Coordinates of C-alpha atoms and ligand atoms in Angstrom, one line a residue:
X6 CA 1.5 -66.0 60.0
X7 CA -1.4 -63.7 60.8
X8 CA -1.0 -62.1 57.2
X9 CA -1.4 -65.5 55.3
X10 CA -4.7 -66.1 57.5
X11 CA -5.5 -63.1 55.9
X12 CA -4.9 -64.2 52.5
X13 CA -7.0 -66.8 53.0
X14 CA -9.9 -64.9 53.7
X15 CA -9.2 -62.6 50.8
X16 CA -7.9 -63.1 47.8
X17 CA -7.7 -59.8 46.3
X18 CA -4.9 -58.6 49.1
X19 CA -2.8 -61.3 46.8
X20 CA -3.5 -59.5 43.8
X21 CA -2.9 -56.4 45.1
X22 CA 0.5 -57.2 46.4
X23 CA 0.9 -59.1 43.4
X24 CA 0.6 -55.7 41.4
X25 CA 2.6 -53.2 43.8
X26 CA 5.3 -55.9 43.2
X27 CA 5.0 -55.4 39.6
X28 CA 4.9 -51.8 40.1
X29 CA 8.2 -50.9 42.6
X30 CA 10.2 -53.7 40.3
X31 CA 9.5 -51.0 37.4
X32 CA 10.1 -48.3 39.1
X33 CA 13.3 -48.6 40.6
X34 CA 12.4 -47.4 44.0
X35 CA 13.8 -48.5 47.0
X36 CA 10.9 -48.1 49.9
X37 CA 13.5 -48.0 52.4
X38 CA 15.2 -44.9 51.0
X39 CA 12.5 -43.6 48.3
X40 CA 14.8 -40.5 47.9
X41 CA 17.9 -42.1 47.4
X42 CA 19.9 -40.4 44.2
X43 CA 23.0 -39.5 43.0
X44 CA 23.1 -35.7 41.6
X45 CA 25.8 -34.8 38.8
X46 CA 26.1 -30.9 39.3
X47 CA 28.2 -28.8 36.3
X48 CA 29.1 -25.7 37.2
X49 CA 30.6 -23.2 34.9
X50 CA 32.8 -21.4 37.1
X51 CA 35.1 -19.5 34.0
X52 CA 34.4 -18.7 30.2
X53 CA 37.2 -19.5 28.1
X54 CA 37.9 -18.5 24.2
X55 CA 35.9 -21.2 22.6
X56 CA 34.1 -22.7 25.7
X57 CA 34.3 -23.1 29.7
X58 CA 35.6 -24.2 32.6
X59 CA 33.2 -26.4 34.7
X60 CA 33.5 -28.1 38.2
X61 CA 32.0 -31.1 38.0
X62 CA 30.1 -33.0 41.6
X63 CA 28.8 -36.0 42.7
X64 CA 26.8 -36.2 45.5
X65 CA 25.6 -39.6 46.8
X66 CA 22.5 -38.7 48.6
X67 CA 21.7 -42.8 49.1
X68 CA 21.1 -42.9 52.8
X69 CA 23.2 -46.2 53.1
X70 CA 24.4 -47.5 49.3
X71 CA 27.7 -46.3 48.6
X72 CA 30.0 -47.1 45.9
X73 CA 32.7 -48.9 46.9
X74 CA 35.9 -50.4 44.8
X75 CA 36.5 -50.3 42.0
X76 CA 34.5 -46.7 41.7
X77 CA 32.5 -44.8 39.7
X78 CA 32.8 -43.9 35.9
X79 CA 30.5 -41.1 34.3
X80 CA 29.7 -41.4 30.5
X81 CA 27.3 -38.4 28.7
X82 CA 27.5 -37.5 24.9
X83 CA 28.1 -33.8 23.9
X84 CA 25.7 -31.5 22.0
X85 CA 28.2 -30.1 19.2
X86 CA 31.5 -31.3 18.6
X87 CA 32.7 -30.8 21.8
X88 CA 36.2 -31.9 23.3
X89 CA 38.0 -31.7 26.8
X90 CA 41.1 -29.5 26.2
X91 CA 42.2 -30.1 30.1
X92 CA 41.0 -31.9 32.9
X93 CA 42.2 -31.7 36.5
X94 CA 40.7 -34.8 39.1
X95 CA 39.7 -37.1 36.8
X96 CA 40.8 -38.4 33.1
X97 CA 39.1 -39.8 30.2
X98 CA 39.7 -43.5 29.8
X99 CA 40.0 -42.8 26.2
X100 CA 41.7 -40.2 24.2
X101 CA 39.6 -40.0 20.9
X102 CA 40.6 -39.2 17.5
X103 CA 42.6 -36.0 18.0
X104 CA 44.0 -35.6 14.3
X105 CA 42.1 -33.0 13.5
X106 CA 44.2 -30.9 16.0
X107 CA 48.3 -29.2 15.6
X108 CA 50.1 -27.6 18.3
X109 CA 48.1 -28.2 21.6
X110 CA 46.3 -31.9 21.6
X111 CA 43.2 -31.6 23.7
X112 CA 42.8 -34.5 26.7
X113 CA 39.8 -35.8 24.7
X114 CA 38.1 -35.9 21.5
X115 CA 35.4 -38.5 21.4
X116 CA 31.9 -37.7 21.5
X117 CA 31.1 -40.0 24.2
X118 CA 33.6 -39.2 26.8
X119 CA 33.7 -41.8 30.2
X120 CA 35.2 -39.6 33.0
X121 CA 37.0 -42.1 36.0
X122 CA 38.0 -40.8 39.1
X123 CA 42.1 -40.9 40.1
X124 CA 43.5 -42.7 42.9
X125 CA 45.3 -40.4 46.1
X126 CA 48.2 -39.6 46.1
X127 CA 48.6 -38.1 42.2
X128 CA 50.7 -34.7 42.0
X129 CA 49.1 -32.1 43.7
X130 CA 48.7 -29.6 40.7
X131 CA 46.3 -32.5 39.2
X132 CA 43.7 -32.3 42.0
X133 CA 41.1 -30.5 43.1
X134 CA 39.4 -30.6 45.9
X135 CA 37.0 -33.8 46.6
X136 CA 39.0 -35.2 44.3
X137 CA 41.2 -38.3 44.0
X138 CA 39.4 -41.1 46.1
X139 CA 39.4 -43.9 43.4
X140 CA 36.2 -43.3 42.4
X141 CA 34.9 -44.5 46.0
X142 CA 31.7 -42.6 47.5
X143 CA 30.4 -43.3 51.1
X144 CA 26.6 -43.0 51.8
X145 CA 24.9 -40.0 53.0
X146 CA 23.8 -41.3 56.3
X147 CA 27.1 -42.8 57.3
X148 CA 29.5 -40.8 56.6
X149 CA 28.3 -37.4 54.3
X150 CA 31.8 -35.5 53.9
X151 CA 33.0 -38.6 52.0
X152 CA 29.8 -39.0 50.0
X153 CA 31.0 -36.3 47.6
X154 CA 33.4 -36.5 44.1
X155 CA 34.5 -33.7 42.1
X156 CA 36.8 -33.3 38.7
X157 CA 37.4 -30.2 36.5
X158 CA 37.4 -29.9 33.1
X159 CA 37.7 -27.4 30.5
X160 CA 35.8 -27.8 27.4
X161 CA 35.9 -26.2 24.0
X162 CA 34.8 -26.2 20.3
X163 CA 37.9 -26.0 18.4
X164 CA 38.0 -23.2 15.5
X165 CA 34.7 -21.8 17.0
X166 CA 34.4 -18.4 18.6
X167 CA 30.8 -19.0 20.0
X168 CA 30.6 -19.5 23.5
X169 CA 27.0 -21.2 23.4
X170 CA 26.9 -23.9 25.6
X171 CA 24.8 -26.8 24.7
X172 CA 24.2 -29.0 28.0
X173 CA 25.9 -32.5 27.4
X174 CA 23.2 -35.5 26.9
X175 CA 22.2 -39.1 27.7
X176 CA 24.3 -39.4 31.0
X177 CA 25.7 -43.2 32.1
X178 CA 26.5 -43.7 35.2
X179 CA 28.7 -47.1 36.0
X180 CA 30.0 -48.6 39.2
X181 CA 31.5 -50.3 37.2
X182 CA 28.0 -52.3 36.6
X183 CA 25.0 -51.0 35.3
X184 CA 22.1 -50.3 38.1
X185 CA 21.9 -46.2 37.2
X186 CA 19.4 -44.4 35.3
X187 CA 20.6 -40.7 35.0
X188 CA 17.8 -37.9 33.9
X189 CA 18.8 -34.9 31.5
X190 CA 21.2 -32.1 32.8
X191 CA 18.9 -29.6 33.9
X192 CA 19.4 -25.8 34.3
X193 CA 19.3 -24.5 37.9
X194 CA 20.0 -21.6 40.0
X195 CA 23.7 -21.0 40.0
X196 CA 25.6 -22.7 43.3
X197 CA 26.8 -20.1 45.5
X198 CA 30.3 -20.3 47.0
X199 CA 31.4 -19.3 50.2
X200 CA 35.3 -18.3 50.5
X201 CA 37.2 -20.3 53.1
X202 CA 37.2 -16.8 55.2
X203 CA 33.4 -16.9 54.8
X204 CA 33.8 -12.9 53.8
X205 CA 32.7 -12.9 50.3
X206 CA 30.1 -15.1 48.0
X207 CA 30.9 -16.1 44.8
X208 CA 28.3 -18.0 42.0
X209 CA 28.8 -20.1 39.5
X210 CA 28.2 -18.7 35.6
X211 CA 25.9 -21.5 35.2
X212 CA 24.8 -24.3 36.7
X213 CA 23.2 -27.5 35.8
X214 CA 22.2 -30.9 37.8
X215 CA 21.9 -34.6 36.5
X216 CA 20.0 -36.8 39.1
X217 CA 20.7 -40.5 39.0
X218 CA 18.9 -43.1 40.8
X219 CA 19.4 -47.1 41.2
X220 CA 17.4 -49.8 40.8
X221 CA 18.0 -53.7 41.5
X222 CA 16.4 -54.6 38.5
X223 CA 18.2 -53.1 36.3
X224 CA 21.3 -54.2 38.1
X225 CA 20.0 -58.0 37.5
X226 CA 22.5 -58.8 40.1
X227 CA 21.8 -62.4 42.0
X228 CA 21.1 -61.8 45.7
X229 CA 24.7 -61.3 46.8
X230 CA 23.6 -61.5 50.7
X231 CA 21.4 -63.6 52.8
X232 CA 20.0 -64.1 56.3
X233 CA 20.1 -66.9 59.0
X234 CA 17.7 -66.9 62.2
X235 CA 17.9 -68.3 65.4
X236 CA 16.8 -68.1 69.3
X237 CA 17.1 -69.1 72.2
X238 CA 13.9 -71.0 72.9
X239 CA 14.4 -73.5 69.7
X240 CA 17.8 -75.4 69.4
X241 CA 17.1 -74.9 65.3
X242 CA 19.8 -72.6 63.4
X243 CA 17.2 -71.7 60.4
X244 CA 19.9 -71.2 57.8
X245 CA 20.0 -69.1 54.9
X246 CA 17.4 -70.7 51.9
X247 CA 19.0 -73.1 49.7
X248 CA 20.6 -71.6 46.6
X249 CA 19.5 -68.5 48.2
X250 CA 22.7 -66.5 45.6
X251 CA 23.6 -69.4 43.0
X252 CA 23.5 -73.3 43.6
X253 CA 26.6 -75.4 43.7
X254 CA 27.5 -76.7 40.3
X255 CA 26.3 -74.5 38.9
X256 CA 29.3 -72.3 37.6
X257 CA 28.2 -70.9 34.4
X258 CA 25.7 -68.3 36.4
X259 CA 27.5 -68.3 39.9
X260 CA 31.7 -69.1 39.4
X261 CA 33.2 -71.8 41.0
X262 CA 33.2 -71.7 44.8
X263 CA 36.3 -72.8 47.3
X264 CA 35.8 -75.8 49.7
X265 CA 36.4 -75.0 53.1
X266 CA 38.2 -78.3 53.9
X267 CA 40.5 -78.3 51.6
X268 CA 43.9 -77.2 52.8
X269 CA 45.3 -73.8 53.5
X270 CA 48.0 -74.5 50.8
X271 CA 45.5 -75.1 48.0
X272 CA 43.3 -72.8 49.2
X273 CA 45.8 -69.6 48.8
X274 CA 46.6 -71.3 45.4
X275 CA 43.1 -71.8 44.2
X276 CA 42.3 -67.8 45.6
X277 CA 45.6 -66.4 44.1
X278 CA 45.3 -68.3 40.6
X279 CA 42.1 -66.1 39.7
X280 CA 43.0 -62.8 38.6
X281 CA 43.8 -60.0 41.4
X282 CA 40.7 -57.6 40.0
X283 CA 37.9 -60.1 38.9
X284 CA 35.2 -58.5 40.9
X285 CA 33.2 -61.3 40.4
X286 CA 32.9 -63.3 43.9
X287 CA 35.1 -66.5 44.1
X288 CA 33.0 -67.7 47.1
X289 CA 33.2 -70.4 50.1
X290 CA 31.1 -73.5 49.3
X291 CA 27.7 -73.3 50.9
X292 CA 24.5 -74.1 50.5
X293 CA 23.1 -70.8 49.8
X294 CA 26.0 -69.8 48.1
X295 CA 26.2 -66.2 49.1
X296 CA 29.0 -63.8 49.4
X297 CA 27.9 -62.5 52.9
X298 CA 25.4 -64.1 55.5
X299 CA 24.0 -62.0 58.4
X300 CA 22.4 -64.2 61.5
X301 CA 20.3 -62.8 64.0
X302 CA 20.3 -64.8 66.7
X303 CA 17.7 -64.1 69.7
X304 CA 19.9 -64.7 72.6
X305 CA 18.3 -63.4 75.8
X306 CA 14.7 -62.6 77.3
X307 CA 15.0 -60.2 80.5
X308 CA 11.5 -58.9 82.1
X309 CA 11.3 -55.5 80.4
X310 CA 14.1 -56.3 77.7
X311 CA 15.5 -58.3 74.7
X312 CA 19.0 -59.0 73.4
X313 CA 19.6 -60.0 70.0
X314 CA 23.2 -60.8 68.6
X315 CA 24.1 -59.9 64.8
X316 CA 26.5 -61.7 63.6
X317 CA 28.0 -60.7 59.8
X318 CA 30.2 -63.3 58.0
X319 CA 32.0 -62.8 54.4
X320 CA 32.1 -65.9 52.4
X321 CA 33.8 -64.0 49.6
X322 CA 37.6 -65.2 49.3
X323 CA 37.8 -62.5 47.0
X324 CA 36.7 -59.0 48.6
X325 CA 37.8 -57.0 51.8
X326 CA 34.6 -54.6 52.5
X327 CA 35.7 -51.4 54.0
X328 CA 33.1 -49.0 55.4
X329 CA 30.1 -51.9 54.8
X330 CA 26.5 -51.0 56.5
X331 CA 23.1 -52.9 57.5
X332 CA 19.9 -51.9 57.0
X333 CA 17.6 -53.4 59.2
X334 CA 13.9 -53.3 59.9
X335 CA 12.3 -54.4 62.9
X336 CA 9.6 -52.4 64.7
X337 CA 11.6 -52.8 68.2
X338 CA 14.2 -50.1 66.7
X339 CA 12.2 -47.3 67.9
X340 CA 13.4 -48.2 71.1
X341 CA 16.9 -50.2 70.7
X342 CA 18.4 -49.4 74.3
X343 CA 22.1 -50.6 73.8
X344 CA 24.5 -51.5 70.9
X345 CA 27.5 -52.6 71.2
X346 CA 30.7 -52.4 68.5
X347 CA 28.4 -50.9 65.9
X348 CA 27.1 -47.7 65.1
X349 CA 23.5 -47.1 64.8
X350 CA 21.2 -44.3 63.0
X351 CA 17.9 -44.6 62.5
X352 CA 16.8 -44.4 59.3
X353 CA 12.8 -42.8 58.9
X354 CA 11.9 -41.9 55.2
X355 CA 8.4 -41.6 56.5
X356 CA 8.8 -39.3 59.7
X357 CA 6.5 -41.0 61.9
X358 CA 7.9 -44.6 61.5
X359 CA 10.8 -45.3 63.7
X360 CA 11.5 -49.2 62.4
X361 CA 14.9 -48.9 60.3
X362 CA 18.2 -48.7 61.3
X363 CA 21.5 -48.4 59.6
X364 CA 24.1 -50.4 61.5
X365 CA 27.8 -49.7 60.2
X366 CA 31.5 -50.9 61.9
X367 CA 33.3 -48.4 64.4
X368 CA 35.9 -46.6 62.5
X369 CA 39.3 -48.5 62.7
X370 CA 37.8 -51.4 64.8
X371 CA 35.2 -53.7 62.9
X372 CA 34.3 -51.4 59.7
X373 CA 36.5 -53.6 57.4
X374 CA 34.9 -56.6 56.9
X375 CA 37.7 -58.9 55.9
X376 CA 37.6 -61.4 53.3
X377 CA 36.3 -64.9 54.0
X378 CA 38.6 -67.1 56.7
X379 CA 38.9 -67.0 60.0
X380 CA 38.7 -63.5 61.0
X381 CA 36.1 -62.8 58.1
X382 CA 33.3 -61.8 60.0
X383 CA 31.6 -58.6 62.7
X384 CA 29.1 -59.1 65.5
X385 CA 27.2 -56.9 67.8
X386 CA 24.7 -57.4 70.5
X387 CA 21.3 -55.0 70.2
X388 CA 19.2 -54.5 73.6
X389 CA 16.1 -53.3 72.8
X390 CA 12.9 -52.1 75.4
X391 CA 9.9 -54.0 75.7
X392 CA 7.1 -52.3 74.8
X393 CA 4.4 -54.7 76.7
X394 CA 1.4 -54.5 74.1
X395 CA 2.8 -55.3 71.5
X396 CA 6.3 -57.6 72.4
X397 CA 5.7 -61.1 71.3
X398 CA 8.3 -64.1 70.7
X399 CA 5.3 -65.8 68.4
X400 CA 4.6 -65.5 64.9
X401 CA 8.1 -64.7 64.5
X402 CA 7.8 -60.9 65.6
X403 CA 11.0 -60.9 67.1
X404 CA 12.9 -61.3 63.7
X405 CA 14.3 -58.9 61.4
X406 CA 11.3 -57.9 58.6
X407 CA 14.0 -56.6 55.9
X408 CA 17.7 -56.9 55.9
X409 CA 20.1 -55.2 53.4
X410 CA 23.8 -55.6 53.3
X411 CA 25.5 -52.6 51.9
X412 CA 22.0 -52.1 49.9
X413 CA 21.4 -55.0 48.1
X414 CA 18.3 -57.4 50.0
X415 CA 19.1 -60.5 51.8
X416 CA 17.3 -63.4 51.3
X417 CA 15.1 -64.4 54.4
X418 CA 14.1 -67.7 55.3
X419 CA 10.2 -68.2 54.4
X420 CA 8.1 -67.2 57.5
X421 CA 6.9 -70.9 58.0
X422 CA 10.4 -72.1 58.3
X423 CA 11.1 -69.8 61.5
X424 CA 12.3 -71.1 64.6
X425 CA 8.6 -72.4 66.8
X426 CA 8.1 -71.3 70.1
X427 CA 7.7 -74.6 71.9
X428 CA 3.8 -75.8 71.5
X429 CA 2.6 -73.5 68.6
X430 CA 0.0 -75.2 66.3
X431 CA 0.3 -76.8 63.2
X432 CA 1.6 -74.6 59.8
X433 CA 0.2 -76.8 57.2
X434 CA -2.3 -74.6 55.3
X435 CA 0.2 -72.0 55.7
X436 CA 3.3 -73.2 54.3
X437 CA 1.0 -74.2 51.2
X438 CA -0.1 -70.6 50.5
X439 CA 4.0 -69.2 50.8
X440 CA 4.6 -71.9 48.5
X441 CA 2.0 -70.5 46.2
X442 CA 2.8 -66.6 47.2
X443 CA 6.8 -67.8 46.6
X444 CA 6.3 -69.5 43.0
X445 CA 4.2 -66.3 41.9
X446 CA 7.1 -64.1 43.1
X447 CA 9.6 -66.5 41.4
X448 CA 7.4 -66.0 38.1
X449 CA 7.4 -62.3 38.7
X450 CA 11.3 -62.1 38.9
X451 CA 11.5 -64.1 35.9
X452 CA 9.8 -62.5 34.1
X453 CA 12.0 -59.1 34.5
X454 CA 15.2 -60.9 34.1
Ligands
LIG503 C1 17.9 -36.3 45.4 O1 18.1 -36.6 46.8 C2 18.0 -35.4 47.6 C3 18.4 -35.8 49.0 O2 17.7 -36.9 49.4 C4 16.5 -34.9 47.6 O3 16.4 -33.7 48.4 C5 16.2 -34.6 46.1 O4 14.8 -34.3 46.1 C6 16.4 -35.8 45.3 N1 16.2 -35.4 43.9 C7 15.4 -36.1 43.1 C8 15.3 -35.5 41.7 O5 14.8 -37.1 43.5
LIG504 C1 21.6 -29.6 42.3 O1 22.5 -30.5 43.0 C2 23.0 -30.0 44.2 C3 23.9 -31.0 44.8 O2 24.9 -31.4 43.9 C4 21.9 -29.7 45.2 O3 22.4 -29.1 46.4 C5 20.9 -28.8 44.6 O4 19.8 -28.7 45.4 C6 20.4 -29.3 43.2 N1 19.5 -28.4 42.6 C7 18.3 -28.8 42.2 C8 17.4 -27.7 41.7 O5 17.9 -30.0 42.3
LIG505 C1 20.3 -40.2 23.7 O1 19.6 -41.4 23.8 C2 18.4 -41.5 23.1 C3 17.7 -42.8 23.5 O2 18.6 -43.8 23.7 C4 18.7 -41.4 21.6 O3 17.5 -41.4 20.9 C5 19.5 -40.1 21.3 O4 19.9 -40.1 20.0 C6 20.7 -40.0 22.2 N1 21.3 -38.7 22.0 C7 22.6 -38.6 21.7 C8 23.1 -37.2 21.5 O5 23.4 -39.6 21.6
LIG506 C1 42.1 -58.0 52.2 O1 42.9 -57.4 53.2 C2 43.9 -58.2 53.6 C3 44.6 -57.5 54.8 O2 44.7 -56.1 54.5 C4 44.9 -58.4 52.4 O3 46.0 -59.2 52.8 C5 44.1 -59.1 51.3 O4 44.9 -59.3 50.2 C6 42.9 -58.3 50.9 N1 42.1 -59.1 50.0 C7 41.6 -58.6 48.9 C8 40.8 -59.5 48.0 O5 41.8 -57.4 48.5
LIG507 C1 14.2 -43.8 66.9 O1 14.3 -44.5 68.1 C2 15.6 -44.5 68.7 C3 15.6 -45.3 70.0 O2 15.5 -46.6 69.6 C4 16.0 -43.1 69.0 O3 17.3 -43.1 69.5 C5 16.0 -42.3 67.7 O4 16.3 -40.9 68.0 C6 14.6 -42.4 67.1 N1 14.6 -41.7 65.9 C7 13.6 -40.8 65.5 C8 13.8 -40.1 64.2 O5 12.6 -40.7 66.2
LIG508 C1 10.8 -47.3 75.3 O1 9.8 -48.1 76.0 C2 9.6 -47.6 77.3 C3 8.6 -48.6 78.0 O2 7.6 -49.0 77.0 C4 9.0 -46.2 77.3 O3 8.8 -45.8 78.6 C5 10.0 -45.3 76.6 O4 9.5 -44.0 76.5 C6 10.3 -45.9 75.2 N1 11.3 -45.1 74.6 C7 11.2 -44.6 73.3 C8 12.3 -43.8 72.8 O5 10.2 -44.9 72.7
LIG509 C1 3.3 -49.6 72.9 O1 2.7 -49.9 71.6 C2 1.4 -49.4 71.5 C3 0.8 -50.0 70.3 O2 1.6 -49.8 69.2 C4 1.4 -47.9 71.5 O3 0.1 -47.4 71.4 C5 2.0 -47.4 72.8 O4 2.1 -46.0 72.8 C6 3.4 -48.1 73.0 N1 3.9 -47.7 74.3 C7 5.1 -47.1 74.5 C8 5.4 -46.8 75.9 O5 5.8 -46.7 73.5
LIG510 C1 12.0 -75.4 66.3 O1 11.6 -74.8 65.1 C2 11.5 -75.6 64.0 C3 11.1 -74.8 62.8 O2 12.2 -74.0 62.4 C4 10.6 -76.8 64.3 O3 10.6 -77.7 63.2 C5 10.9 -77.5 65.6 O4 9.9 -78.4 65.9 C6 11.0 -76.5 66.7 N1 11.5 -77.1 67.9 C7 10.8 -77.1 69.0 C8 11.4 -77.8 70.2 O5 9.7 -76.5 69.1

């Protein structure tokens, strides 16, 4: 509230967020995790008669967004006339023209290849190590030995002699939507590789990276997540905003959604009749219409503490989400006490601030978040430390500033609309400037979609 007092008093702070808004929405950057990338490394690791071999890795060095189901593909365009004689970890979805070639057909011809990962479980003499995981990619900060892909492939110029190696261009990367922008392969010093005995260092021939990053804007994804508050001091559940993902009705933007009431029988029908891998959410009628709703409720007041209870709830009758994580920012996290059935790691891209957390299931109990019904939803309780100065239920301190649900932002109620303490003042000026803050945002986002 103190912020659109503010406002009032000067008008140029509007401007000025007006234009950083402008400026992050162009430059797909993610404050929360402003190094956030995926890096494509090549490395040549053998020279062959007419080309190389190269070990191809993915590292996803996004603190908390992960790729999940259906996984990654990776698209580039070669130099020269290139074409994949072999691959080992990974496949082309499309063969090419190969008519050109008698004898030995190469794996690929086309001049745009698109690389997809294979599932586990495919014969041992076609893997590799990191290989085989469906294309699926955890995020660096919750689980790094699974944030890593890797296929091999063996290229070649057929009828040419040359070894020159022209670094492939214009790298895509899809998962399976659009959202990456990938940079130009890049030479860099060759990766060195320990043998398993750690006796002896080996390095590749040649070695060169491709850094990808995401952006929400160029994902133009609708808000697929959103965010309820309540306490204990107002009996008021503020839910999620009105068509805070789609609005009912209207299916041509959103799908069609499920009603709740209706019975289990047409409910399984209604779920089952749209096609097994439509990713597209088939979601629980709502008001906000969202796949997933997180609620923080503020449940308890002790003298020197606070408890707060998470609850998350899948509304999606059409996806299971293994390994999901929460972002969430609230200055309180640099002293959270207790949590219980999550796991917590603070997340600090600027050192000094200690206000972010990643919250993620415990392995084998709550980190599958199962599809929406009954049992489709996680909680946790968070006990945080007051810190006297500045601990305050007013002005709505004691709510979450940013949530994100496996990356993507939930929508948050507007700041007038938060529970009241009993006896707070009048919020008449100041619902009229967030209506004016939210229609200039709303012109903003149209604008880039
Ligand atoms: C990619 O992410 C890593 C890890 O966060 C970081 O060290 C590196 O600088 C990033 N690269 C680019 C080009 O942003
Ligand atoms: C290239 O990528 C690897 C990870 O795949 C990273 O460790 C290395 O630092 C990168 N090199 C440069 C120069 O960015
Ligand atoms: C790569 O993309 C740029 C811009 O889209 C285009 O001008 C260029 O021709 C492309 N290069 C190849 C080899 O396709
Ligand atoms: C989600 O998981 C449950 C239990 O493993 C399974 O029965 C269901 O078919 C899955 N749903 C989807 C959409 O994959
Ligand atoms: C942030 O605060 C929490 C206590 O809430 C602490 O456990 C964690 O180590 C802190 N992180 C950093 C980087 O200071
Ligand atoms: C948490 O707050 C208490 C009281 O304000 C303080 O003594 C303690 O050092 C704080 N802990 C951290 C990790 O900041
Ligand atoms: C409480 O917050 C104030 C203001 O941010 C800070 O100066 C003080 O160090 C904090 N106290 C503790 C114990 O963390
Ligand atoms: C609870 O908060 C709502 C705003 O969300 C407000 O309209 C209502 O008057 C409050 N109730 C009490 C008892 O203060």
């Amino acid at each position: 509230m103190m912020f659109f007092h503010f406002l009032k008093h000067c008008p140029c702070i509007l401007l000025f967020l007006l234009f950083t808004f402008f400026y992050t929405s162009t430059e797909a950057y993610d404050p929360l995790d402003p190094d956030g990338n995926i890096t494509v490394k090549w490395d040549i690791i053998n020279w062959t008669p007419d080309g190389y071999v190269a070990v191809v890795t993915m590292n996803n060095f996004q603190l908390y967004r992960h790729i999940p189901a259906p996984g990654w593909s990776l698209g580039w365009t070669w130099a020269k006339k290139e074409v994949i004689w072999a691959m080992v970890g990974g496949q082309t979805t499309e063969q090419g023209d190969c008519s050109k070639f008698k004898g030995v057909i190469p794996h690929c011809c086309k001049g745009n290849p698109t690389v997809v990962d294979l599932f586990p479980g495919v014969p041992y003499n076609q893997q590799i190590a990191n290989c085989c995981k469906g294309g699926v990619l955890t995020s660096w900060a919750q689980d790094p030995a699974n944030a890593v892909s890797a296929f091999q492939l063996s290229v070649g110029r057929a009828g040419s002699s040359k070894k020159t190696v022209r670094l492939p261009q214009n790298f895509t990367l899809n998962t399976p939507g659009p959202g990456y922008t990938c940079g130009p392969a890049k030479l860099v010093k060759p990766t060195r590789f320990i043998t398993p005995d750690k006796k002896r260092v080996t390095q590749a021939l040649m070695t060169w990276n491709v850094t990808c990053t995401y952006s929400q804007f160029l994902a133009q994804k609708t808000p697929t997540c959103c965010v309820a508050l309540s306490s204990f001091y107002n009996d008021t559940i503020v839910p999620c905003p009105t068509c805070s993902c789609g609005c009912q009705g209207n299916s041509a933007q959103t799908g069609s959604c499920v009603d709740p009431s209706a019975s289990a029988s047409h409910l399984a029908s209604v779920v089952s009749s749209h096609e097994k891998n439509n990713i597209t959410p088939l979601v629980r009628c709502t008001s906000h219409m969202c796949p997933i709703r997180v609620h923080w409720h503020i449940k308890l007041n002790y003298k020197l503490y606070w408890r707060v209870k998470v609850t998350i709830t899948n509304f999606n009758y059409r996806m299971n989400h293994s390994n999901w994580n929460l972002v969430v920012q609230h200055p309180n996290f640099d002293n959270l006490t207790q949590i219980f059935s999550f796991n917590y790691k603070s997340i600090n891209p600027y050192g000094s601030i200690n206000d972010t957390a990643l919250l993620y299931g415990v392995k084998f109990y709550n980190d599958f978040l199962m599809q929406a019904g009954p049992i489709g939803n996680v909680q946790s309780e968070l006990l945080f430390q007051k810190n006297l100065t500045t601990f305050t239920f007013e002005k709505g301190w004691a709510f979450p500033r940013r949530i994100y649900f496996n990356g993507d932002n939930c929508v948050m109620p507007p700041p007038d609309a938060y529970p009241w303490l009993p006896n707070t003042g009048s919020k008449q000026e100041v619902s009229l400037l967030a209506l004016i803050m939210a229609s200039l945002v709303a012109i903003v986002l149209h604008a880039h979609s």
